PDB file of C-alpha atoms and ligand atoms in Angstrom:
ATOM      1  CA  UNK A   1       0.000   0.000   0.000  1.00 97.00           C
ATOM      2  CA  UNK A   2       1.430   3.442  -1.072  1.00 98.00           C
ATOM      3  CA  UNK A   3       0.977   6.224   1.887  1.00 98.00           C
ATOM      4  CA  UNK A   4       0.925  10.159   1.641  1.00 99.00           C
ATOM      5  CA  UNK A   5       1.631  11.634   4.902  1.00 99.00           C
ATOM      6  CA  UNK A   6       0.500  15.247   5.484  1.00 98.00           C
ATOM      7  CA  UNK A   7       2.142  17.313   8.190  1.00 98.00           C
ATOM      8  CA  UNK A   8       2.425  20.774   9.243  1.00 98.00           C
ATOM      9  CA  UNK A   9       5.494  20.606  12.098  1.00 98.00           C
ATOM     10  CA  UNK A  10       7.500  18.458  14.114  1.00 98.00           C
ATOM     11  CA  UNK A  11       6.216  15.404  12.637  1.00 98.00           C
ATOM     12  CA  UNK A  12       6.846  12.672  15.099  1.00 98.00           C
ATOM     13  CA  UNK A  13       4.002  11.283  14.259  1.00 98.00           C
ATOM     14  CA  UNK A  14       5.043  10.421  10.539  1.00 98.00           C
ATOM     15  CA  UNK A  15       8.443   9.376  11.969  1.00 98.00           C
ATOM     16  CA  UNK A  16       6.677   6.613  14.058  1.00 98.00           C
ATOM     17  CA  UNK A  17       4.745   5.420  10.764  1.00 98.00           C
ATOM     18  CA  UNK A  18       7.471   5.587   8.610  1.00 98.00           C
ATOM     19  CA  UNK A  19      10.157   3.377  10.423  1.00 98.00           C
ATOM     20  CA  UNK A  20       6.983   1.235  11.252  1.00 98.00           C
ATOM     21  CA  UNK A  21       6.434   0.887   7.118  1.00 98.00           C
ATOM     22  CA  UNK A  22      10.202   0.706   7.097  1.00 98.00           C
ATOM     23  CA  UNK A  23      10.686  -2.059   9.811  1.00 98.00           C
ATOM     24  CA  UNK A  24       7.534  -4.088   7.984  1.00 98.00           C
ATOM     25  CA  UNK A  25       5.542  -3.330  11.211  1.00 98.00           C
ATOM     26  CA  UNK A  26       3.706  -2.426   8.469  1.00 98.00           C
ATOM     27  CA  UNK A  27       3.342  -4.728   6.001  1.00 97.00           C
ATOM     28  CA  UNK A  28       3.976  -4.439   1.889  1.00 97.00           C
ATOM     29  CA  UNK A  29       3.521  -0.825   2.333  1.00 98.00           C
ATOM     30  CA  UNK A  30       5.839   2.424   1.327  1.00 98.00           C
ATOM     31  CA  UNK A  31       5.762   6.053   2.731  1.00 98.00           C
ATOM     32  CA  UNK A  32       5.644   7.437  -1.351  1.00 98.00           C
ATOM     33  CA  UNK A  33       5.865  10.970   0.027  1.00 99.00           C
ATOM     34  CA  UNK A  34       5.441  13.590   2.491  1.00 99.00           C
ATOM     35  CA  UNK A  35       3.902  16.841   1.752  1.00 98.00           C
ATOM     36  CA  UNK A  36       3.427  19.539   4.506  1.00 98.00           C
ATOM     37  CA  UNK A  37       1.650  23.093   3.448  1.00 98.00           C
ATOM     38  CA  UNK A  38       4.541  24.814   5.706  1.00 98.00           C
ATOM     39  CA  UNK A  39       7.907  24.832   4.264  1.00 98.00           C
ATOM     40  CA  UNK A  40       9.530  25.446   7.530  1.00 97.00           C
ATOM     41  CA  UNK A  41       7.890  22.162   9.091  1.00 98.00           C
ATOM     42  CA  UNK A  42      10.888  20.051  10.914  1.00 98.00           C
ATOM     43  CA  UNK A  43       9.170  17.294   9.621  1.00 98.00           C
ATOM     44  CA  UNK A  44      10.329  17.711   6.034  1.00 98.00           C
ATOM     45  CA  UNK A  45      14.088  17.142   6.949  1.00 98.00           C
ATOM     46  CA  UNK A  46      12.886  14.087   9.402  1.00 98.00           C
ATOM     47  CA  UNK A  47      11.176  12.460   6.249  1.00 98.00           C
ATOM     48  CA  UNK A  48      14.465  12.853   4.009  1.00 98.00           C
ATOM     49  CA  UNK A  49      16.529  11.681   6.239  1.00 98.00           C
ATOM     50  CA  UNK A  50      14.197   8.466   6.441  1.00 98.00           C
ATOM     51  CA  UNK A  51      14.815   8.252   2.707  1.00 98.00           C
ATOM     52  CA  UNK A  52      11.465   9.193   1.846  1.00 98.00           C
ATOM     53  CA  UNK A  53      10.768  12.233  -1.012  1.00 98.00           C
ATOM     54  CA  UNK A  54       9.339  15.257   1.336  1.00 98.00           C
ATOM     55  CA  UNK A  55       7.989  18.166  -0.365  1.00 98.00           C
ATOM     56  CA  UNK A  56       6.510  21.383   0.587  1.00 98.00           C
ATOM     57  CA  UNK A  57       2.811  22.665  -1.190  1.00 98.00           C
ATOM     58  CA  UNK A  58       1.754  26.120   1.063  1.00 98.00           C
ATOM     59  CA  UNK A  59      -1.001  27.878   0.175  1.00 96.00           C
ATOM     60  CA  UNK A  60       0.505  30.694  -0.954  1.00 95.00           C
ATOM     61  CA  UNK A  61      -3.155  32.916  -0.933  1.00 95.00           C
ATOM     62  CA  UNK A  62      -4.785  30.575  -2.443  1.00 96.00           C
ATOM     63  CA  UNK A  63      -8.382  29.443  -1.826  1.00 96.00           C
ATOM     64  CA  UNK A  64      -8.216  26.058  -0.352  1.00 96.00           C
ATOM     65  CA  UNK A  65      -9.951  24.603  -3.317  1.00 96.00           C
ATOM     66  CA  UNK A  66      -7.471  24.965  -5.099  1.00 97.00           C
ATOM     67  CA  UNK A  67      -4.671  24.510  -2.548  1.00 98.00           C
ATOM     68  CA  UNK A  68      -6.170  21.178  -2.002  1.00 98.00           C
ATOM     69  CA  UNK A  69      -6.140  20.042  -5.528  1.00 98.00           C
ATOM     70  CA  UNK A  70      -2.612  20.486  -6.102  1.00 98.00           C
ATOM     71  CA  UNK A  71      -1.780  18.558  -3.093  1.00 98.00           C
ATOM     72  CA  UNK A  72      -4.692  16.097  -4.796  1.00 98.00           C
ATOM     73  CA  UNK A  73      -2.878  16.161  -7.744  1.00 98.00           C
ATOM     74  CA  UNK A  74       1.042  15.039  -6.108  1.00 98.00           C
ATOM     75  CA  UNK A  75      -0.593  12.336  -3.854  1.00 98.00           C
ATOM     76  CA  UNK A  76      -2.466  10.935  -7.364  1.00 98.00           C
ATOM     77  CA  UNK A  77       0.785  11.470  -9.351  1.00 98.00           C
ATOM     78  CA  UNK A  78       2.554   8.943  -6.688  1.00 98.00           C
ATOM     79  CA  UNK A  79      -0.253   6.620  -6.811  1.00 98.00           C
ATOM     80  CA  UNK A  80      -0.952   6.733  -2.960  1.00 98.00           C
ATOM     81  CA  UNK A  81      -3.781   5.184  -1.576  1.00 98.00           C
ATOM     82  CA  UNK A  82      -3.790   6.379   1.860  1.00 98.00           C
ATOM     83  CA  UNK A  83      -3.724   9.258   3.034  1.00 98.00           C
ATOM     84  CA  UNK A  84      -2.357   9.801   6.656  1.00 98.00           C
ATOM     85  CA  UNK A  85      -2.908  13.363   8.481  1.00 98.00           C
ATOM     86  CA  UNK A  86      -0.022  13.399  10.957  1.00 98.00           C
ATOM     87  CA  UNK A  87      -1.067  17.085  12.604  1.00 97.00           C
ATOM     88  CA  UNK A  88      -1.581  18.366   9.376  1.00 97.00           C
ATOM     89  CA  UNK A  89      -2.657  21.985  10.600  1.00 95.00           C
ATOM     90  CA  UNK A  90      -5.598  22.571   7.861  1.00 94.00           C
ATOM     91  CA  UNK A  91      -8.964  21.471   7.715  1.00 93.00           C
ATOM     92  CA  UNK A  92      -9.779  19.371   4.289  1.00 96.00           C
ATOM     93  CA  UNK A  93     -11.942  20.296   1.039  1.00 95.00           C
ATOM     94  CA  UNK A  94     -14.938  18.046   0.616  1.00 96.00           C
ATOM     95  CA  UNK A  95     -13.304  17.290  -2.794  1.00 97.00           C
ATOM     96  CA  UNK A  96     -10.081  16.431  -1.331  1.00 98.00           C
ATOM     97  CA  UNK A  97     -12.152  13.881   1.317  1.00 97.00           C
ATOM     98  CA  UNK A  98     -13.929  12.778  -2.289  1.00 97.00           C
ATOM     99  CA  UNK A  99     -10.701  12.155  -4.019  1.00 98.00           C
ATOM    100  CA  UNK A 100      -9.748   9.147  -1.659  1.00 98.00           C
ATOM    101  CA  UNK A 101     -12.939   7.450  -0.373  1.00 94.00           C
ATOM    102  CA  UNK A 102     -12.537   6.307   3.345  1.00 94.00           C
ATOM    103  CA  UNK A 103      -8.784   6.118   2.680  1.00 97.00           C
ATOM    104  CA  UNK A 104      -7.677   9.318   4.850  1.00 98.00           C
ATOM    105  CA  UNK A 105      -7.038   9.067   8.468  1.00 98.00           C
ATOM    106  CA  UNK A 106      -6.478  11.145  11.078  1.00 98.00           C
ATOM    107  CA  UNK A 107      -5.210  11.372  14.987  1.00 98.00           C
ATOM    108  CA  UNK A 108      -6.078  13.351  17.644  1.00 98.00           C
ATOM    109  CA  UNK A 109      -4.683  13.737  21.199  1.00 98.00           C
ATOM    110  CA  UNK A 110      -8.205  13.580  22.825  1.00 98.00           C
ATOM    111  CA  UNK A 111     -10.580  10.528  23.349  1.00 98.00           C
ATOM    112  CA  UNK A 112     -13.359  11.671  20.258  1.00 98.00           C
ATOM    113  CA  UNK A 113     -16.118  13.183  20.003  1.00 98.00           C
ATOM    114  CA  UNK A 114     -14.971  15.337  22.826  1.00 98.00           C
ATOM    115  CA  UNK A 115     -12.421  18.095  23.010  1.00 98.00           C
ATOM    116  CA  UNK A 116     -11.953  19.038  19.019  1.00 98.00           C
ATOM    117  CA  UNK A 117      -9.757  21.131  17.402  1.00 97.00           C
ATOM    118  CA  UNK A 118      -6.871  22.860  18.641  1.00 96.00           C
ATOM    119  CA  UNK A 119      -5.335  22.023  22.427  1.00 98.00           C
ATOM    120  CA  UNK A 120      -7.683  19.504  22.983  1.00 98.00           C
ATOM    121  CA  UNK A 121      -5.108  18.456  25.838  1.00 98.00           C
ATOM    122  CA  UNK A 122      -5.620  21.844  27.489  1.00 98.00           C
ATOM    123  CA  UNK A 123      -8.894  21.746  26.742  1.00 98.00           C
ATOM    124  CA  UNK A 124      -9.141  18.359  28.547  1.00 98.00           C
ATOM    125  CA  UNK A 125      -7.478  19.425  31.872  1.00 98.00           C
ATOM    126  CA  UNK A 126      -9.594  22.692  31.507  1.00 98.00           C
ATOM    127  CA  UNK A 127     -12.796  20.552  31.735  1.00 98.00           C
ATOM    128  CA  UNK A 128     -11.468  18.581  34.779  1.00 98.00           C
ATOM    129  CA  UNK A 129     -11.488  15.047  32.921  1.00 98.00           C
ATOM    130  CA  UNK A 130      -9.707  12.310  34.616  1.00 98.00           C
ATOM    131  CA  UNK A 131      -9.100  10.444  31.415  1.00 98.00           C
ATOM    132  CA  UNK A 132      -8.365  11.368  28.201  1.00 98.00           C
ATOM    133  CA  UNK A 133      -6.191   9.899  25.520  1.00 98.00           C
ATOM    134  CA  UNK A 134      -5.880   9.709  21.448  1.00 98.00           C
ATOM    135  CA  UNK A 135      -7.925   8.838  18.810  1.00 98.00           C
ATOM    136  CA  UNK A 136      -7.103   7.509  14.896  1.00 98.00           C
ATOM    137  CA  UNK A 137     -10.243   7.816  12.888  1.00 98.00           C
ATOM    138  CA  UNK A 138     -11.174   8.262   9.210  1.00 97.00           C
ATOM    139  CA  UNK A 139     -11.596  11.332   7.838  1.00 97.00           C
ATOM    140  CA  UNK A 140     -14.564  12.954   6.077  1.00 91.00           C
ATOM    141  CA  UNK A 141     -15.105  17.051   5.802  1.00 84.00           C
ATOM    142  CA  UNK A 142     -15.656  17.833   9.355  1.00 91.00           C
ATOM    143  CA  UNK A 143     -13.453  18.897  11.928  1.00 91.00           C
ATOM    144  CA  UNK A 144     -12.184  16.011  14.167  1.00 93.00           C
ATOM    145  CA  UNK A 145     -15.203  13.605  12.543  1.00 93.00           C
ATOM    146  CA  UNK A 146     -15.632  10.351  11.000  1.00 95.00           C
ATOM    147  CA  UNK A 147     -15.299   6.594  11.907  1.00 97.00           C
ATOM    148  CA  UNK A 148     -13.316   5.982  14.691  1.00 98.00           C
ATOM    149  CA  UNK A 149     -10.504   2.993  14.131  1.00 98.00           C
ATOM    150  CA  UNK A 150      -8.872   2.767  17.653  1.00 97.00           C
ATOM    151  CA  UNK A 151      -8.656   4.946  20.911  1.00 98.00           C
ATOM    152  CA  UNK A 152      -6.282   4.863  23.815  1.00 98.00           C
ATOM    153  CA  UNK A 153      -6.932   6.107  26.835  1.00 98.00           C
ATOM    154  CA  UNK A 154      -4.370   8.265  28.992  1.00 98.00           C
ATOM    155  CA  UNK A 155      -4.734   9.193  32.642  1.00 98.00           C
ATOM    156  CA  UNK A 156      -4.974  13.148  33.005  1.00 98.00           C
ATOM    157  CA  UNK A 157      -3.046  13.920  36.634  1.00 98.00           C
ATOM    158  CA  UNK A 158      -3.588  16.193  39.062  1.00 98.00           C
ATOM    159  CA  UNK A 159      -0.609  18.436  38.471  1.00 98.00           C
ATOM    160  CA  UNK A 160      -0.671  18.012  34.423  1.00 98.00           C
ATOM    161  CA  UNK A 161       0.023  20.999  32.073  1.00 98.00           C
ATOM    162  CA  UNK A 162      -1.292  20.832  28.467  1.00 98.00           C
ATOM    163  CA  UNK A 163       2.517  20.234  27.952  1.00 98.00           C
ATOM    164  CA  UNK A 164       3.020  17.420  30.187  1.00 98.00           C
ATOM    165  CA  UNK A 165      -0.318  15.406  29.475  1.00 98.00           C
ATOM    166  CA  UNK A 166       0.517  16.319  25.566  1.00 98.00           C
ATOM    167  CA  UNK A 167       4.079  14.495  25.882  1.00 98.00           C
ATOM    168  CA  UNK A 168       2.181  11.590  27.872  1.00 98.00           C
ATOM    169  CA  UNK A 169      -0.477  11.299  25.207  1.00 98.00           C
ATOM    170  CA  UNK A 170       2.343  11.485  22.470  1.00 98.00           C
ATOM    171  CA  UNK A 171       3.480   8.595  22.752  1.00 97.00           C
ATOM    172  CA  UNK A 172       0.204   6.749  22.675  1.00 98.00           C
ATOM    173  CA  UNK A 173      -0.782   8.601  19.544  1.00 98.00           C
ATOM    174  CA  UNK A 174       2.931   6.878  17.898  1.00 98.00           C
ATOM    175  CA  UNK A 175       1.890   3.170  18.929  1.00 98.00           C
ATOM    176  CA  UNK A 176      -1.637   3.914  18.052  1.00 98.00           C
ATOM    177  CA  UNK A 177      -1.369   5.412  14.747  1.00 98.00           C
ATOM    178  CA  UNK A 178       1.159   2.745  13.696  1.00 98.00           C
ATOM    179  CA  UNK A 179      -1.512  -0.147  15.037  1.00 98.00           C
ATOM    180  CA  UNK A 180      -4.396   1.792  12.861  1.00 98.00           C
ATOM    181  CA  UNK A 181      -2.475   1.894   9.761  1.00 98.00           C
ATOM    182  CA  UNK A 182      -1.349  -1.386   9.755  1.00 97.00           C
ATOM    183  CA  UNK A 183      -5.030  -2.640  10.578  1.00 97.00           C
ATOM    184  CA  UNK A 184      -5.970  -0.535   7.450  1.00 97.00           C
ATOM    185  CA  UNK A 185      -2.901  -2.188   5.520  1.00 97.00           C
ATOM    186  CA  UNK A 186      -3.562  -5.775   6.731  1.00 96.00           C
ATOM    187  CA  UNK A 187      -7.650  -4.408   5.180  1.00 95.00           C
ATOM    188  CA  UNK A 188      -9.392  -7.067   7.419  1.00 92.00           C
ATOM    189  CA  UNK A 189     -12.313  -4.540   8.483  1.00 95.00           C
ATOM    190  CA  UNK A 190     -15.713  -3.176   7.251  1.00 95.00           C
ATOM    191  CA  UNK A 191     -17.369   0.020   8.099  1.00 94.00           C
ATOM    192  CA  UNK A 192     -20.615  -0.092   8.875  1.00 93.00           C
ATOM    193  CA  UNK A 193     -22.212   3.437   9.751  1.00 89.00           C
ATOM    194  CA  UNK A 194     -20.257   5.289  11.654  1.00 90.00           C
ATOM    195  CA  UNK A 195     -18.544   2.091  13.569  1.00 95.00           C
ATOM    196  CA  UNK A 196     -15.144   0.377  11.647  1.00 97.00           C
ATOM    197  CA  UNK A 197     -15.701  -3.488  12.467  1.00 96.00           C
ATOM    198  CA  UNK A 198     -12.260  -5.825  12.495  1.00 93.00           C
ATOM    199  CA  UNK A 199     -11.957  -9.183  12.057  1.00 89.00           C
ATOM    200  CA  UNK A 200      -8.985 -11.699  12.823  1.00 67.00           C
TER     201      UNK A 200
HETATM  202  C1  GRF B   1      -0.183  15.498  17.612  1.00 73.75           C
HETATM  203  O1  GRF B   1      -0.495  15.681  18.970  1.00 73.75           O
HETATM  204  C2  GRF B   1      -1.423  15.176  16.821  1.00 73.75           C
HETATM  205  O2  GRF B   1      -2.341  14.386  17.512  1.00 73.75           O
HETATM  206  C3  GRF B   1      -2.009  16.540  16.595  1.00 73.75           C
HETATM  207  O3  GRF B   1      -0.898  17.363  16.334  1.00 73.75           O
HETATM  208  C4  GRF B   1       0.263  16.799  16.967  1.00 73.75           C
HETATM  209  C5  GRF B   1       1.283  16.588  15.894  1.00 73.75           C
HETATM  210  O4  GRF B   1       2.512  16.142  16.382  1.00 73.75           O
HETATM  211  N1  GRF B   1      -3.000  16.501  15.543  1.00 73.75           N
HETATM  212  P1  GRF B   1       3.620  15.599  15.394  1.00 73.75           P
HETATM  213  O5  GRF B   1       3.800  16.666  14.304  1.00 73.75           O
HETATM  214  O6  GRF B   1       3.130  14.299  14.820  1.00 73.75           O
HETATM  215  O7  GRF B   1       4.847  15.451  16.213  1.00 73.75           O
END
């Protein structure tokens, strides 16, 4: 399976997938590119120096129609068939989401539906949750949305910052993201509704 990774930053995230793809963690798969819409996104050098092509679209004023077709356009040209959003800043077009049919995931440091969008980790301790944790879920056009394919759960403590629960959740969002993709590699599940249904 060919993967597009999207990223806006640090990308540890795509790191973990890509020496997982790398290591056959997960299997007959290749990272065929990473794009991030920053050009300053640490990321980038992190992918090259994985031996993977890493190239920067921004937006440049555009509308994000058309921002999102060119990126479209160099995921189609590599033939990649999913489409991994590794805190890729932006939200996506509705034809971008059409362009590859349940075959774009996402993760997010909170246990979905609740804290969306951006700090959902301060947002968590702000609420006074106990538990929180990470989600990897398909992606359709709404914010933080679509058929969930794991969760872990994290224990929010007492004297947590949104930095310190973030770096605690962080490294549940590597293992998990590498465990979704590879589920989605290995193909062995359905989705029904809203609810993705493994077998074996
Ligand atoms: C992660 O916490 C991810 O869940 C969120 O943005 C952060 C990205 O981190 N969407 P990294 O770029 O993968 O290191």
């Amino acid at each position: 399976m060919k993967i597009g990774i999207l990223i806006s930053g640090r990308g540890s995230n795509m790191v973990a997938i890509t020496k997982a793809v790398l290591d056959g963690t997960i299997p007959d798969s290749e990272v065929a590119v990473v794009i991030s819409d920053r050009s300053k996104a640490a990321g980038l050098e992190k992918a090259r120096a994985l031996g993977v092509e890493a190239v920067a679209i921004t937006r440049r004023g555009r509308e994000r129609d058309e921002h999102d077709a060119e990126i479209v356009e160099a995921l189609r040209s590599r033939e990649v068939e999913l489409v991994c959003l590794a805190g890729y800043m932006r939200l996506l077009s509705a034809d971008f989401v059409r362009a590859f049919p349940e075959r774009i995931v996402n993760i997010h440091p909170s246990l979905l539906p609740s804290f969306k969008g951006l700090d959902a980790q301060g947002q968590a301790i702000e609420y006074g949750v106990k538990i929180s944790g990470c989600t990897v879920h398909f992606v359709d056009e709404h914010l933080d949305h679509g058929a969930i394919i794991l969760q872990k759960a994290v224990e929010v403590r007492d004297d947590d910052t949104p930095e310190t629960l973030s770096e605690r959740i962080l490294g549940f969002e590597h293992e998990s993201y590498v465990e979704a993709v590879r589920r989605v590699a290995v193909g062995n599940y359905k989705i029904l509704g809203r609810r993705v249904l493994f077998s074996g």
